[in-house]
Tab-separated table of C-alpha atoms and ligand atoms in Angstrom:
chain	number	residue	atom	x	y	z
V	1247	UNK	CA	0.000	0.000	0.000
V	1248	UNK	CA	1.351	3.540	-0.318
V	1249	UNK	CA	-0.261	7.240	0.451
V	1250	UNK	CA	-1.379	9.149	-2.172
V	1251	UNK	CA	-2.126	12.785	-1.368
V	1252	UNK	CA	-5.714	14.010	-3.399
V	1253	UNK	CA	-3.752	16.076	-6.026
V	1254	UNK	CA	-1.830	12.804	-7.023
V	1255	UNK	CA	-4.716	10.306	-7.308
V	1256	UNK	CA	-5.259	8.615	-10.552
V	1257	UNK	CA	-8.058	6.883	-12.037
V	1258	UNK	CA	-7.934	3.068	-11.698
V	1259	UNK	CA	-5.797	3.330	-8.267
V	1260	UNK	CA	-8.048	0.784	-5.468
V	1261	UNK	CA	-8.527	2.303	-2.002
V	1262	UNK	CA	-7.164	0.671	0.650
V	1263	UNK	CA	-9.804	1.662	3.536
V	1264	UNK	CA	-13.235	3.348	3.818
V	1265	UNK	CA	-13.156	6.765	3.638
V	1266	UNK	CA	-15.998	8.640	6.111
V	1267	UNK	CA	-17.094	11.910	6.603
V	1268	UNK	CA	-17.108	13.778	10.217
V	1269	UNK	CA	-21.514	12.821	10.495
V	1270	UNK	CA	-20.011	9.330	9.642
V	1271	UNK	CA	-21.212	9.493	5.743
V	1272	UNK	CA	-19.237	7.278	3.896
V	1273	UNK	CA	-17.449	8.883	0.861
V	1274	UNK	CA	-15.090	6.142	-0.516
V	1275	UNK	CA	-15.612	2.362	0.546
V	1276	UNK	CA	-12.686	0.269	0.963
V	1277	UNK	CA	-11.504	-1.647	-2.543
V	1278	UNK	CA	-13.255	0.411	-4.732
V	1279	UNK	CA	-11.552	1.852	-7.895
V	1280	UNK	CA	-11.476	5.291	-7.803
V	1281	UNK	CA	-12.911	7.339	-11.021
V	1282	UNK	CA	-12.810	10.835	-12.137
V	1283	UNK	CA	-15.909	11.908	-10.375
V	1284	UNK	CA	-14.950	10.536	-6.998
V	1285	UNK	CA	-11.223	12.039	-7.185
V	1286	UNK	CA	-12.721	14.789	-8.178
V	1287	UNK	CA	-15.168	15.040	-4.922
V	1288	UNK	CA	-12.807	14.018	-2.639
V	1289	UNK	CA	-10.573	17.491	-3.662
V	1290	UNK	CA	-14.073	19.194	-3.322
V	1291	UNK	CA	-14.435	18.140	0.281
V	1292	UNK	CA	-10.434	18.870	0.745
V	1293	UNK	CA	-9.504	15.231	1.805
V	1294	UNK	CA	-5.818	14.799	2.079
V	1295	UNK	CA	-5.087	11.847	0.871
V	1296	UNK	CA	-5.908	8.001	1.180
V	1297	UNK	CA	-4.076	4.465	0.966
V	1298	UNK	CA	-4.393	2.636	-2.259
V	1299	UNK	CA	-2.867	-0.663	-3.059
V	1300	UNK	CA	0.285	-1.177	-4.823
V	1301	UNK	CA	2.908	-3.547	-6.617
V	1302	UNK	CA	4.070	-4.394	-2.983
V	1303	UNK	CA	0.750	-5.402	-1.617
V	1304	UNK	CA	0.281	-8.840	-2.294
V	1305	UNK	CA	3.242	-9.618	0.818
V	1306	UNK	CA	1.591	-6.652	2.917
V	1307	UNK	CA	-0.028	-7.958	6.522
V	1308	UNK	CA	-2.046	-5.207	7.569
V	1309	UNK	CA	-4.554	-5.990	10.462
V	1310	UNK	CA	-7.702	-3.719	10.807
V	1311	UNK	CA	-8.405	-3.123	14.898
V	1312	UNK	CA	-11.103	-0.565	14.635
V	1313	UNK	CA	-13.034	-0.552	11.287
V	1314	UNK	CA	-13.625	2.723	10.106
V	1315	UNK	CA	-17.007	2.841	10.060
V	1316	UNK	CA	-17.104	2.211	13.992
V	1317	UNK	CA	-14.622	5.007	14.074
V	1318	UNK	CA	-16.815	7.257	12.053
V	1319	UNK	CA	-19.528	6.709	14.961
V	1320	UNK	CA	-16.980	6.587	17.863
V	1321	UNK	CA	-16.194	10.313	17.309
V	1322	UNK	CA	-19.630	11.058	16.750
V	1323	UNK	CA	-20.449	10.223	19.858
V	1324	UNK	CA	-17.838	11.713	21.308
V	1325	UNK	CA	-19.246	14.946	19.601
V	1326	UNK	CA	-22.375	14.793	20.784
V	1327	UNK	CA	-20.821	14.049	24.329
V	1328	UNK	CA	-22.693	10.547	24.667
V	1329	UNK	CA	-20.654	8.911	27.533
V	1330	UNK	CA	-22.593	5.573	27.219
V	1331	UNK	CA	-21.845	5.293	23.678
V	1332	UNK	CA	-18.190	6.449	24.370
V	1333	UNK	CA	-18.072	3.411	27.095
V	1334	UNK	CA	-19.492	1.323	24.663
V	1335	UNK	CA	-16.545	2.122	21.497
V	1336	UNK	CA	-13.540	1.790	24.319
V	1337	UNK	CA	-14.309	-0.998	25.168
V	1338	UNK	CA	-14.957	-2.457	21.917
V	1339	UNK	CA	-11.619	-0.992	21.101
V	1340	UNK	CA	-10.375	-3.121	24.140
V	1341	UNK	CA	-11.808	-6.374	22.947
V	1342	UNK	CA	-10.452	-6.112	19.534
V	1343	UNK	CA	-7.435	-5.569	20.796
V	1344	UNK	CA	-7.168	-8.643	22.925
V	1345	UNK	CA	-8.887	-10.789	20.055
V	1346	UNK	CA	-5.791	-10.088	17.850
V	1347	UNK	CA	-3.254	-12.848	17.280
V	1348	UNK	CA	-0.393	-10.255	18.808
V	1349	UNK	CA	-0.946	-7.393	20.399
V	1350	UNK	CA	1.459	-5.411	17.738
V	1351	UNK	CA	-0.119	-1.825	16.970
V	1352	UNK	CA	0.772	-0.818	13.384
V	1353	UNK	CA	0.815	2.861	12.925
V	1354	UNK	CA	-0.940	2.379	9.632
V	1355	UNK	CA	-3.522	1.279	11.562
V	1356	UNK	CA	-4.246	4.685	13.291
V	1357	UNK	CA	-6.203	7.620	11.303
V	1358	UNK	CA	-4.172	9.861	9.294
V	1359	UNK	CA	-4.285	13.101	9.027
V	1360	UNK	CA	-6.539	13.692	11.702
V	1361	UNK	CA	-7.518	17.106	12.467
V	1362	UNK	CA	-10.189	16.341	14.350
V	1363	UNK	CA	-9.380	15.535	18.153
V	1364	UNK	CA	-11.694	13.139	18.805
V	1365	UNK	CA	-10.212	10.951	15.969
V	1366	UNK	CA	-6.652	11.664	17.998
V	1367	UNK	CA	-8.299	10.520	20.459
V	1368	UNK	CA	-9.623	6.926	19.166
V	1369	UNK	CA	-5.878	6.546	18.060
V	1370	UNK	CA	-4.795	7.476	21.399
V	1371	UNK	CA	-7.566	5.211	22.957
V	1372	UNK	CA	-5.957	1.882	20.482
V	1373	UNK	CA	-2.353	3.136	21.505
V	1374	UNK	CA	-3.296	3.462	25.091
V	1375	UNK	CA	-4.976	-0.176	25.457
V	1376	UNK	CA	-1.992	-1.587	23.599
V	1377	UNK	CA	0.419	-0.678	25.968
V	1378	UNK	CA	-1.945	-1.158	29.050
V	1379	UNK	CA	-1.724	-4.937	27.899
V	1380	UNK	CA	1.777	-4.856	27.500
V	1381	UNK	CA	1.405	-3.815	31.192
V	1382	UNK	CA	-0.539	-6.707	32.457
V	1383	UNK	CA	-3.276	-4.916	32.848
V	1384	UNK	CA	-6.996	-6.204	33.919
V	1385	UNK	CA	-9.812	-6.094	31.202
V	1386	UNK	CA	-11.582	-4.232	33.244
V	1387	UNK	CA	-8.292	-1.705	33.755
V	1388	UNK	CA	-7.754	-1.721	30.018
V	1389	UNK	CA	-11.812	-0.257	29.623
V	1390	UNK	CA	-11.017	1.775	31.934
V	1391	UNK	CA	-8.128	3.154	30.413
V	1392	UNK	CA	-9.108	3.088	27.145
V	1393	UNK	CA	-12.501	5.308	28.379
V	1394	UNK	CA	-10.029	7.504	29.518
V	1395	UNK	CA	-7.985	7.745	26.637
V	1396	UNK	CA	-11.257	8.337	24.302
V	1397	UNK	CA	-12.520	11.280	26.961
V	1398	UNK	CA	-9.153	12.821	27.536
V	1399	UNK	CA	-9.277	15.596	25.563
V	1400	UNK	CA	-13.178	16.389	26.100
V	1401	UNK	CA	-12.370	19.908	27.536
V	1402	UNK	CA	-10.685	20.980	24.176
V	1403	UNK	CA	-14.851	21.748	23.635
V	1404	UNK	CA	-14.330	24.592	25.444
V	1405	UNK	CA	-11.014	26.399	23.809
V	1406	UNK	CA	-11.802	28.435	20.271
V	1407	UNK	CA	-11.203	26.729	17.584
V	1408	UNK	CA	-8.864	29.564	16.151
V	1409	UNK	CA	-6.436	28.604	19.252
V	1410	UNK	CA	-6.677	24.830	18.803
V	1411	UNK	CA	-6.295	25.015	14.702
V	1412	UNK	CA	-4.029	27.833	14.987
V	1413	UNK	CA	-1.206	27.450	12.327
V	1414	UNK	CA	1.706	28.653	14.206
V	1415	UNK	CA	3.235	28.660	17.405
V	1416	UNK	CA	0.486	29.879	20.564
V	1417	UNK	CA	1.328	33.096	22.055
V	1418	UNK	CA	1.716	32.508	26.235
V	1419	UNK	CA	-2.019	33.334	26.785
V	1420	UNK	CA	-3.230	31.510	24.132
V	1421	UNK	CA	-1.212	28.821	26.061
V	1422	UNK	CA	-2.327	29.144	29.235
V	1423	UNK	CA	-5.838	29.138	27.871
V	1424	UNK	CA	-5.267	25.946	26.255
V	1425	UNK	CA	-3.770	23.958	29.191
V	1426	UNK	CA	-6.623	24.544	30.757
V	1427	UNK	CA	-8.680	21.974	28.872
V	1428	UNK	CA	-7.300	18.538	31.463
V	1429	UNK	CA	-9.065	20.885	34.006
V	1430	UNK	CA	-12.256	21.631	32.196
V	1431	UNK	CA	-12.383	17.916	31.122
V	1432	UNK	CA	-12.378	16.399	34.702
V	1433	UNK	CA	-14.678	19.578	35.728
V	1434	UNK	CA	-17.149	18.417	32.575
V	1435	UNK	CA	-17.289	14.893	33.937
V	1436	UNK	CA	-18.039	15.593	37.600
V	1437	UNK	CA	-21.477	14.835	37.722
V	1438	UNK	CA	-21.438	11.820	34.870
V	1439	UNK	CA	-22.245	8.425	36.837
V	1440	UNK	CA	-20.515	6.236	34.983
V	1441	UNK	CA	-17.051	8.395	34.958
V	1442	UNK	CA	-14.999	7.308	37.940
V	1443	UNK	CA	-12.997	9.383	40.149
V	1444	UNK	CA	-9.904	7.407	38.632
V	1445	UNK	CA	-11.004	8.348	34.973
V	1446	UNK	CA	-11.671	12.017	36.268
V	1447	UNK	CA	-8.117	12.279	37.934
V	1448	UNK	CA	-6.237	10.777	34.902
V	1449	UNK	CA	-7.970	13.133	32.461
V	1450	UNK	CA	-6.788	16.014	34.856
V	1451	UNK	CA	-3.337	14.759	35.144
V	1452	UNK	CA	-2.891	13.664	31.211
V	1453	UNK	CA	-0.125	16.719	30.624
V	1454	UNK	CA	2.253	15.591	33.857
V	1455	UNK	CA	5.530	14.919	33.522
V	1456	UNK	CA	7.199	12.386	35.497
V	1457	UNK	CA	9.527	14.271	36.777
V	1458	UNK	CA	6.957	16.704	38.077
V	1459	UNK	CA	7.486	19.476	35.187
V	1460	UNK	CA	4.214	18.651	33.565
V	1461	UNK	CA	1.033	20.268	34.092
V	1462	UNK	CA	-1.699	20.930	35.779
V	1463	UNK	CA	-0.586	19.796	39.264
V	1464	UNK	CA	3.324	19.607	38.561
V	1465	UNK	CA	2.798	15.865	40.098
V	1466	UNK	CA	5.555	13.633	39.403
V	1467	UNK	CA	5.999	9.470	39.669
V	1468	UNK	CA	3.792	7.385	40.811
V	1469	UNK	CA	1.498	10.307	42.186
V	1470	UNK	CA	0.565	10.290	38.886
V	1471	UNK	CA	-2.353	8.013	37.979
V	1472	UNK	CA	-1.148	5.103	35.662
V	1473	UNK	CA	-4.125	5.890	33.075
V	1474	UNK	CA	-2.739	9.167	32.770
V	1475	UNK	CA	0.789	7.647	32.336
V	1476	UNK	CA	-0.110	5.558	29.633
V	1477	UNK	CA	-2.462	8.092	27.773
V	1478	UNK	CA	0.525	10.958	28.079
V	1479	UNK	CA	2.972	8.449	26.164
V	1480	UNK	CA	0.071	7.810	23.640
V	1481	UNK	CA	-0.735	11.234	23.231
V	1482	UNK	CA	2.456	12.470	22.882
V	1483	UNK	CA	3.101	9.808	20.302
V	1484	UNK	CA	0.105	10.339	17.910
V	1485	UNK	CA	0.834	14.224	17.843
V	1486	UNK	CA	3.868	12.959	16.563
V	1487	UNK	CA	3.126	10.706	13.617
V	1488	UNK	CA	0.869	13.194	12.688
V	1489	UNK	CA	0.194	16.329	10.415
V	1490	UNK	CA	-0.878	19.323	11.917
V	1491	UNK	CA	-1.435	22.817	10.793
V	1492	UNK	CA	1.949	23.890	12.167
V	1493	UNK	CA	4.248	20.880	12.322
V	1494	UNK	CA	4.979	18.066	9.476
V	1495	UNK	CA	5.097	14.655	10.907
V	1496	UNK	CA	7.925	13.245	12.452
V	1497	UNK	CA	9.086	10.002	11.054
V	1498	UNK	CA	9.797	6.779	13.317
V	1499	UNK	CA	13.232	6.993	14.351
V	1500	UNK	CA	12.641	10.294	15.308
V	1501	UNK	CA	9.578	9.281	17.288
V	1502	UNK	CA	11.348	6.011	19.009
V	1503	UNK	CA	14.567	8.825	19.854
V	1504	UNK	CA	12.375	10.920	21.300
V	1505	UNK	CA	10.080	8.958	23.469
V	1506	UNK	CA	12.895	6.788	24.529
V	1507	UNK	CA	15.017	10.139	25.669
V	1508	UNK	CA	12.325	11.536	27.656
V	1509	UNK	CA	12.255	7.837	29.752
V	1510	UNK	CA	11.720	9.167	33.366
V	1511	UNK	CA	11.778	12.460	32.149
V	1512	UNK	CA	8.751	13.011	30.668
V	1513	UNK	CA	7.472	9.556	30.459
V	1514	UNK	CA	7.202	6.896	32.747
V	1515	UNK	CA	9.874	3.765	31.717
V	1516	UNK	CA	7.505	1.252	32.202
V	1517	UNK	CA	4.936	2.636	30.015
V	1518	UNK	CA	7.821	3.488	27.365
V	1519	UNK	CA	9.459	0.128	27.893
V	1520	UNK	CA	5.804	-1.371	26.786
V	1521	UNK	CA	4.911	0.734	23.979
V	1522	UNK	CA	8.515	-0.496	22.338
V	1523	UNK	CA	7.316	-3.963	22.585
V	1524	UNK	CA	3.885	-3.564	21.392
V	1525	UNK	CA	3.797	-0.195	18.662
V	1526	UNK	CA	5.752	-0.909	16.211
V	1527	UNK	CA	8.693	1.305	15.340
V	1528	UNK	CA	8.170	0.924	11.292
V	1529	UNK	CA	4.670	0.574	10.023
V	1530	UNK	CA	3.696	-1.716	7.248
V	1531	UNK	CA	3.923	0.657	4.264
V	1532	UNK	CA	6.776	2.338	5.507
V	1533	UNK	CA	9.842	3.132	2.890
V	1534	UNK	CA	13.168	2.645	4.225
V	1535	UNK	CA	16.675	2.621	3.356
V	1536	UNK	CA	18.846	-0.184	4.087
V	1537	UNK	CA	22.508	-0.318	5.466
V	1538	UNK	CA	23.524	-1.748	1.963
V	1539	UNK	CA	21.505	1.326	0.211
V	1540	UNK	CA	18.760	-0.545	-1.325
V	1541	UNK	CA	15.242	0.925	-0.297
V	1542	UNK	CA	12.470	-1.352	0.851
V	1543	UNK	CA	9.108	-1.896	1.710
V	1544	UNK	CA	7.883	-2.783	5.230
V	1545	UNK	CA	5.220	-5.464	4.772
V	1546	UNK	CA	5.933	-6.960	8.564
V	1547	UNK	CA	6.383	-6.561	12.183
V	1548	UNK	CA	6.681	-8.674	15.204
V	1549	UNK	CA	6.517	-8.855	19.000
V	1550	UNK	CA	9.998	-8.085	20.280
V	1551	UNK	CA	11.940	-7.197	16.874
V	1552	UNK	CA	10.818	-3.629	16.667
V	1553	UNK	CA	13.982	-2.636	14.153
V	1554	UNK	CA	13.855	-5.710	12.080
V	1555	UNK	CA	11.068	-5.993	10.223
V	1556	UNK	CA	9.644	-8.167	7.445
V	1557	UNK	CA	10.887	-6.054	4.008
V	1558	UNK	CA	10.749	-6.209	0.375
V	1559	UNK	CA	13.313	-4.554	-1.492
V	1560	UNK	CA	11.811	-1.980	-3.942
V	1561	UNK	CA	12.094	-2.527	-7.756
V	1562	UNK	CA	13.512	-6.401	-7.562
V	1563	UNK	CA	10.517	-7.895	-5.240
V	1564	UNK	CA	12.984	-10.074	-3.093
V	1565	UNK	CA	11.690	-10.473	0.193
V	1566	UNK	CA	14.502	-9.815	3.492
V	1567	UNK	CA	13.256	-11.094	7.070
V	1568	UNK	CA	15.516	-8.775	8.897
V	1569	UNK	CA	15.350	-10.928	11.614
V	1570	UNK	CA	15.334	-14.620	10.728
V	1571	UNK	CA	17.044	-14.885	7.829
V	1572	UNK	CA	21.001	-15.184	8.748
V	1573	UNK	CA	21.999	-13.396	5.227
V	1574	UNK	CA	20.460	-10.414	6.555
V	1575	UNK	CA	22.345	-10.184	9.962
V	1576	UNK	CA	24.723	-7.184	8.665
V	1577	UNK	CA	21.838	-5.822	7.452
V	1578	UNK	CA	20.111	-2.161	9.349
V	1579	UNK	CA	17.731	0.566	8.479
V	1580	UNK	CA	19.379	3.639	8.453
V	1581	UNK	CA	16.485	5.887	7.578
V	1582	UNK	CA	12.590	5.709	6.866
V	1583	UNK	CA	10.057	7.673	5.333
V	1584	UNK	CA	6.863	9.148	7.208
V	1585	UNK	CA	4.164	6.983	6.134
V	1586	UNK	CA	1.297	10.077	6.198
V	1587	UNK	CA	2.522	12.750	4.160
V	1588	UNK	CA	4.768	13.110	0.576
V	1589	UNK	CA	5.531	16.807	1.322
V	1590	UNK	CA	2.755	19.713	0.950
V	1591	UNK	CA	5.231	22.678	1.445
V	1592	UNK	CA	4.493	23.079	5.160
V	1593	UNK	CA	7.927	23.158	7.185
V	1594	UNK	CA	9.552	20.551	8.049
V	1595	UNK	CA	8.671	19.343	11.941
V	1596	UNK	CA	7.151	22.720	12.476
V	1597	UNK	CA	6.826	24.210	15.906
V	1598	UNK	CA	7.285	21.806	18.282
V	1599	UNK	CA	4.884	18.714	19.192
V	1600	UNK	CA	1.663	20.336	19.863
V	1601	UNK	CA	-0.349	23.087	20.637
V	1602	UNK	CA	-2.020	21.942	23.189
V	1603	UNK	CA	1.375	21.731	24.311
V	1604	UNK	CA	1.786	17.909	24.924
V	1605	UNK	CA	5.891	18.372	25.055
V	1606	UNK	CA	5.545	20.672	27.909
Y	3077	FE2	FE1	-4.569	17.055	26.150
């Protein structure tokens, strides 16, 4: 599969996923063979960009966690602030998860592109439970968490939307303003029954740092509640695979780097030392280079070999299993590609993480 932005679509090239619009209309289904017309609409409605299928394919194992049609109704109900159905989509999100043959997240996986935060938030939700497992977790912890995760943001309602989509760096008020929203989110969620004190306290304490520089509270360690632990690694790392209005995405080895510098910094070593078992570090449909120069094609991952993945070596077809096969031993990737974006003249990495100010 490969990402084609909606000024480089062609006629004849097969969609890779459903395509659905914020009310949850669906606009493209998923192996449907795009035409004119439809390439044409999805300009009209500004779309980015979508998957299609490729030469490399056919050796591609892409798993599907969270159809996008349940997505599509997930944020809706997020929208429309329907805790109940929220509950219901985390913890379906939960028992996908566990249903899958490994627990490996693929990035691909996640929504691109998403400019809407309740769609960060499903990906933060499916990042969240991932590592929560990886963490031994309970299933009743995980639906927990993954409620959390889904509801963590929920006080972004209240910030203008010409702070929150601003396309440059916040001034200090505007920043001040917009670390606010943990606060408003727990405030929102006082009188909902079914949202725990737990839930409330993580979605305060989302923003803290470990090492007590984060935000609201300035709590550090274990004061910190472990949902709030797990959904500040998350968080962190879906604002980074991401486009935004005022950053480029940040491609994998500069997401691993960072999250794995900020161990006990930022982020709580546990939590990091999970997500590096269970997210992988290059998603299926990632290009990368190889030690030896020739680019490839991620079409695999598994549990535990994080930097050697399953590739097929662009142009020739042959297929390398970085980490079985013994004539690939000298073998490395020295760089990747972002799998979201082919360059649309914004700057490179941008402004920093976020504006809601997720790097502090
Ligand atoms: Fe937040």
């Amino acid at each position: 599969m490969k990402y084609v932005r909606s000024d480089q679509l062609l006629p004849g090239m097969v969609s890779l996923k459903s395509i659905y619009d914020q009310r949850g209309v669906c606009l493209l289904a998923a192996n449907h063979v795009l035409t004119l017309p439809i390439i044409f609409q999805l300009r009209k409605q500004k779309y980015p960009g979508l998957y299609v299928y490729d030469e490399y394919s056919e050796f591609e194992n892409l798993k599907q966690v969270f159809g996008e049609a349940r997505r599509a109704r997930a944020v809706k109900a997020m929208h429309a602030l329907n805790i109940d159905q929220v509950i219901f989509f985390a913890t379906s999100i939960v028992e996908s998860i566990l249903h899958m043959e490994d627990q490996l997240l693929d990035m691909a996986q996640l929504k691109e592109n998403n400019h809407d935060i309740y769609e960060h938030s499903v990906n933060v939700a499916m990042v969240a439970t991932v590592c929560g497992v990886g963490m031994g977790l309970s299933d009743f912890q995980l639906k927990e968490l993954a409620t959390t995760a889904m509801l963590h943001d929920i006080g972004k309602m209240a910030i203008p939307d010409e702070i929150l989509n601003k396309p440059g760096k916040l001034t200090p008020e505007e920043m001040t303003l917009m670390r606010t929203h943990s606060e408003i989110g727990a405030t929102m969620l006082c009188h909902v029954d079914a949202v725990n004190d737990e839930i409330r306290k993580s979605i305060l304490m989302h923003h803290e740092n470990y090492d007590g520089s984060g935000y609201p509270t300035g709590a550090k360690g274990k004061e910190i509640p472990l949902y709030a632990r797990i959904i500040h690694v998350a968080d962190v790392y879906d604002a980074m695979i991401q486009k935004r209005s005022y950053k480029q995405p940040f491609n994998p080895l500069e997401v691993i780097e960072y999250l794995m510098g900020n161990a006990g910094i930022m982020f709580d070593i546990e939590v990091i030392y999970s997500f590096l078992r269970y997210v992988v570090v290059y998603p299926v449909g990632t290009t990368v280079t190889l030690s030896d120069g020739r680019k490839a094609r991620v079409v695999q991952n598994r549990q535990d070999m994080a930097l050697r993945p399953v590739v097929v070596v662009l142009g020739s077809k042959e297929q390398l299993d970085l980490a079985d096969d013994p004539s690939c031993y000298n073998l490395t990737i020295v760089a990747a590609d972002c799998v979201f974006h082919e360059g649309d003249g914004l700057e490179p990495l941008g402004y920093g993480l976020s504006n809601s100010g997720v790097a502090g």
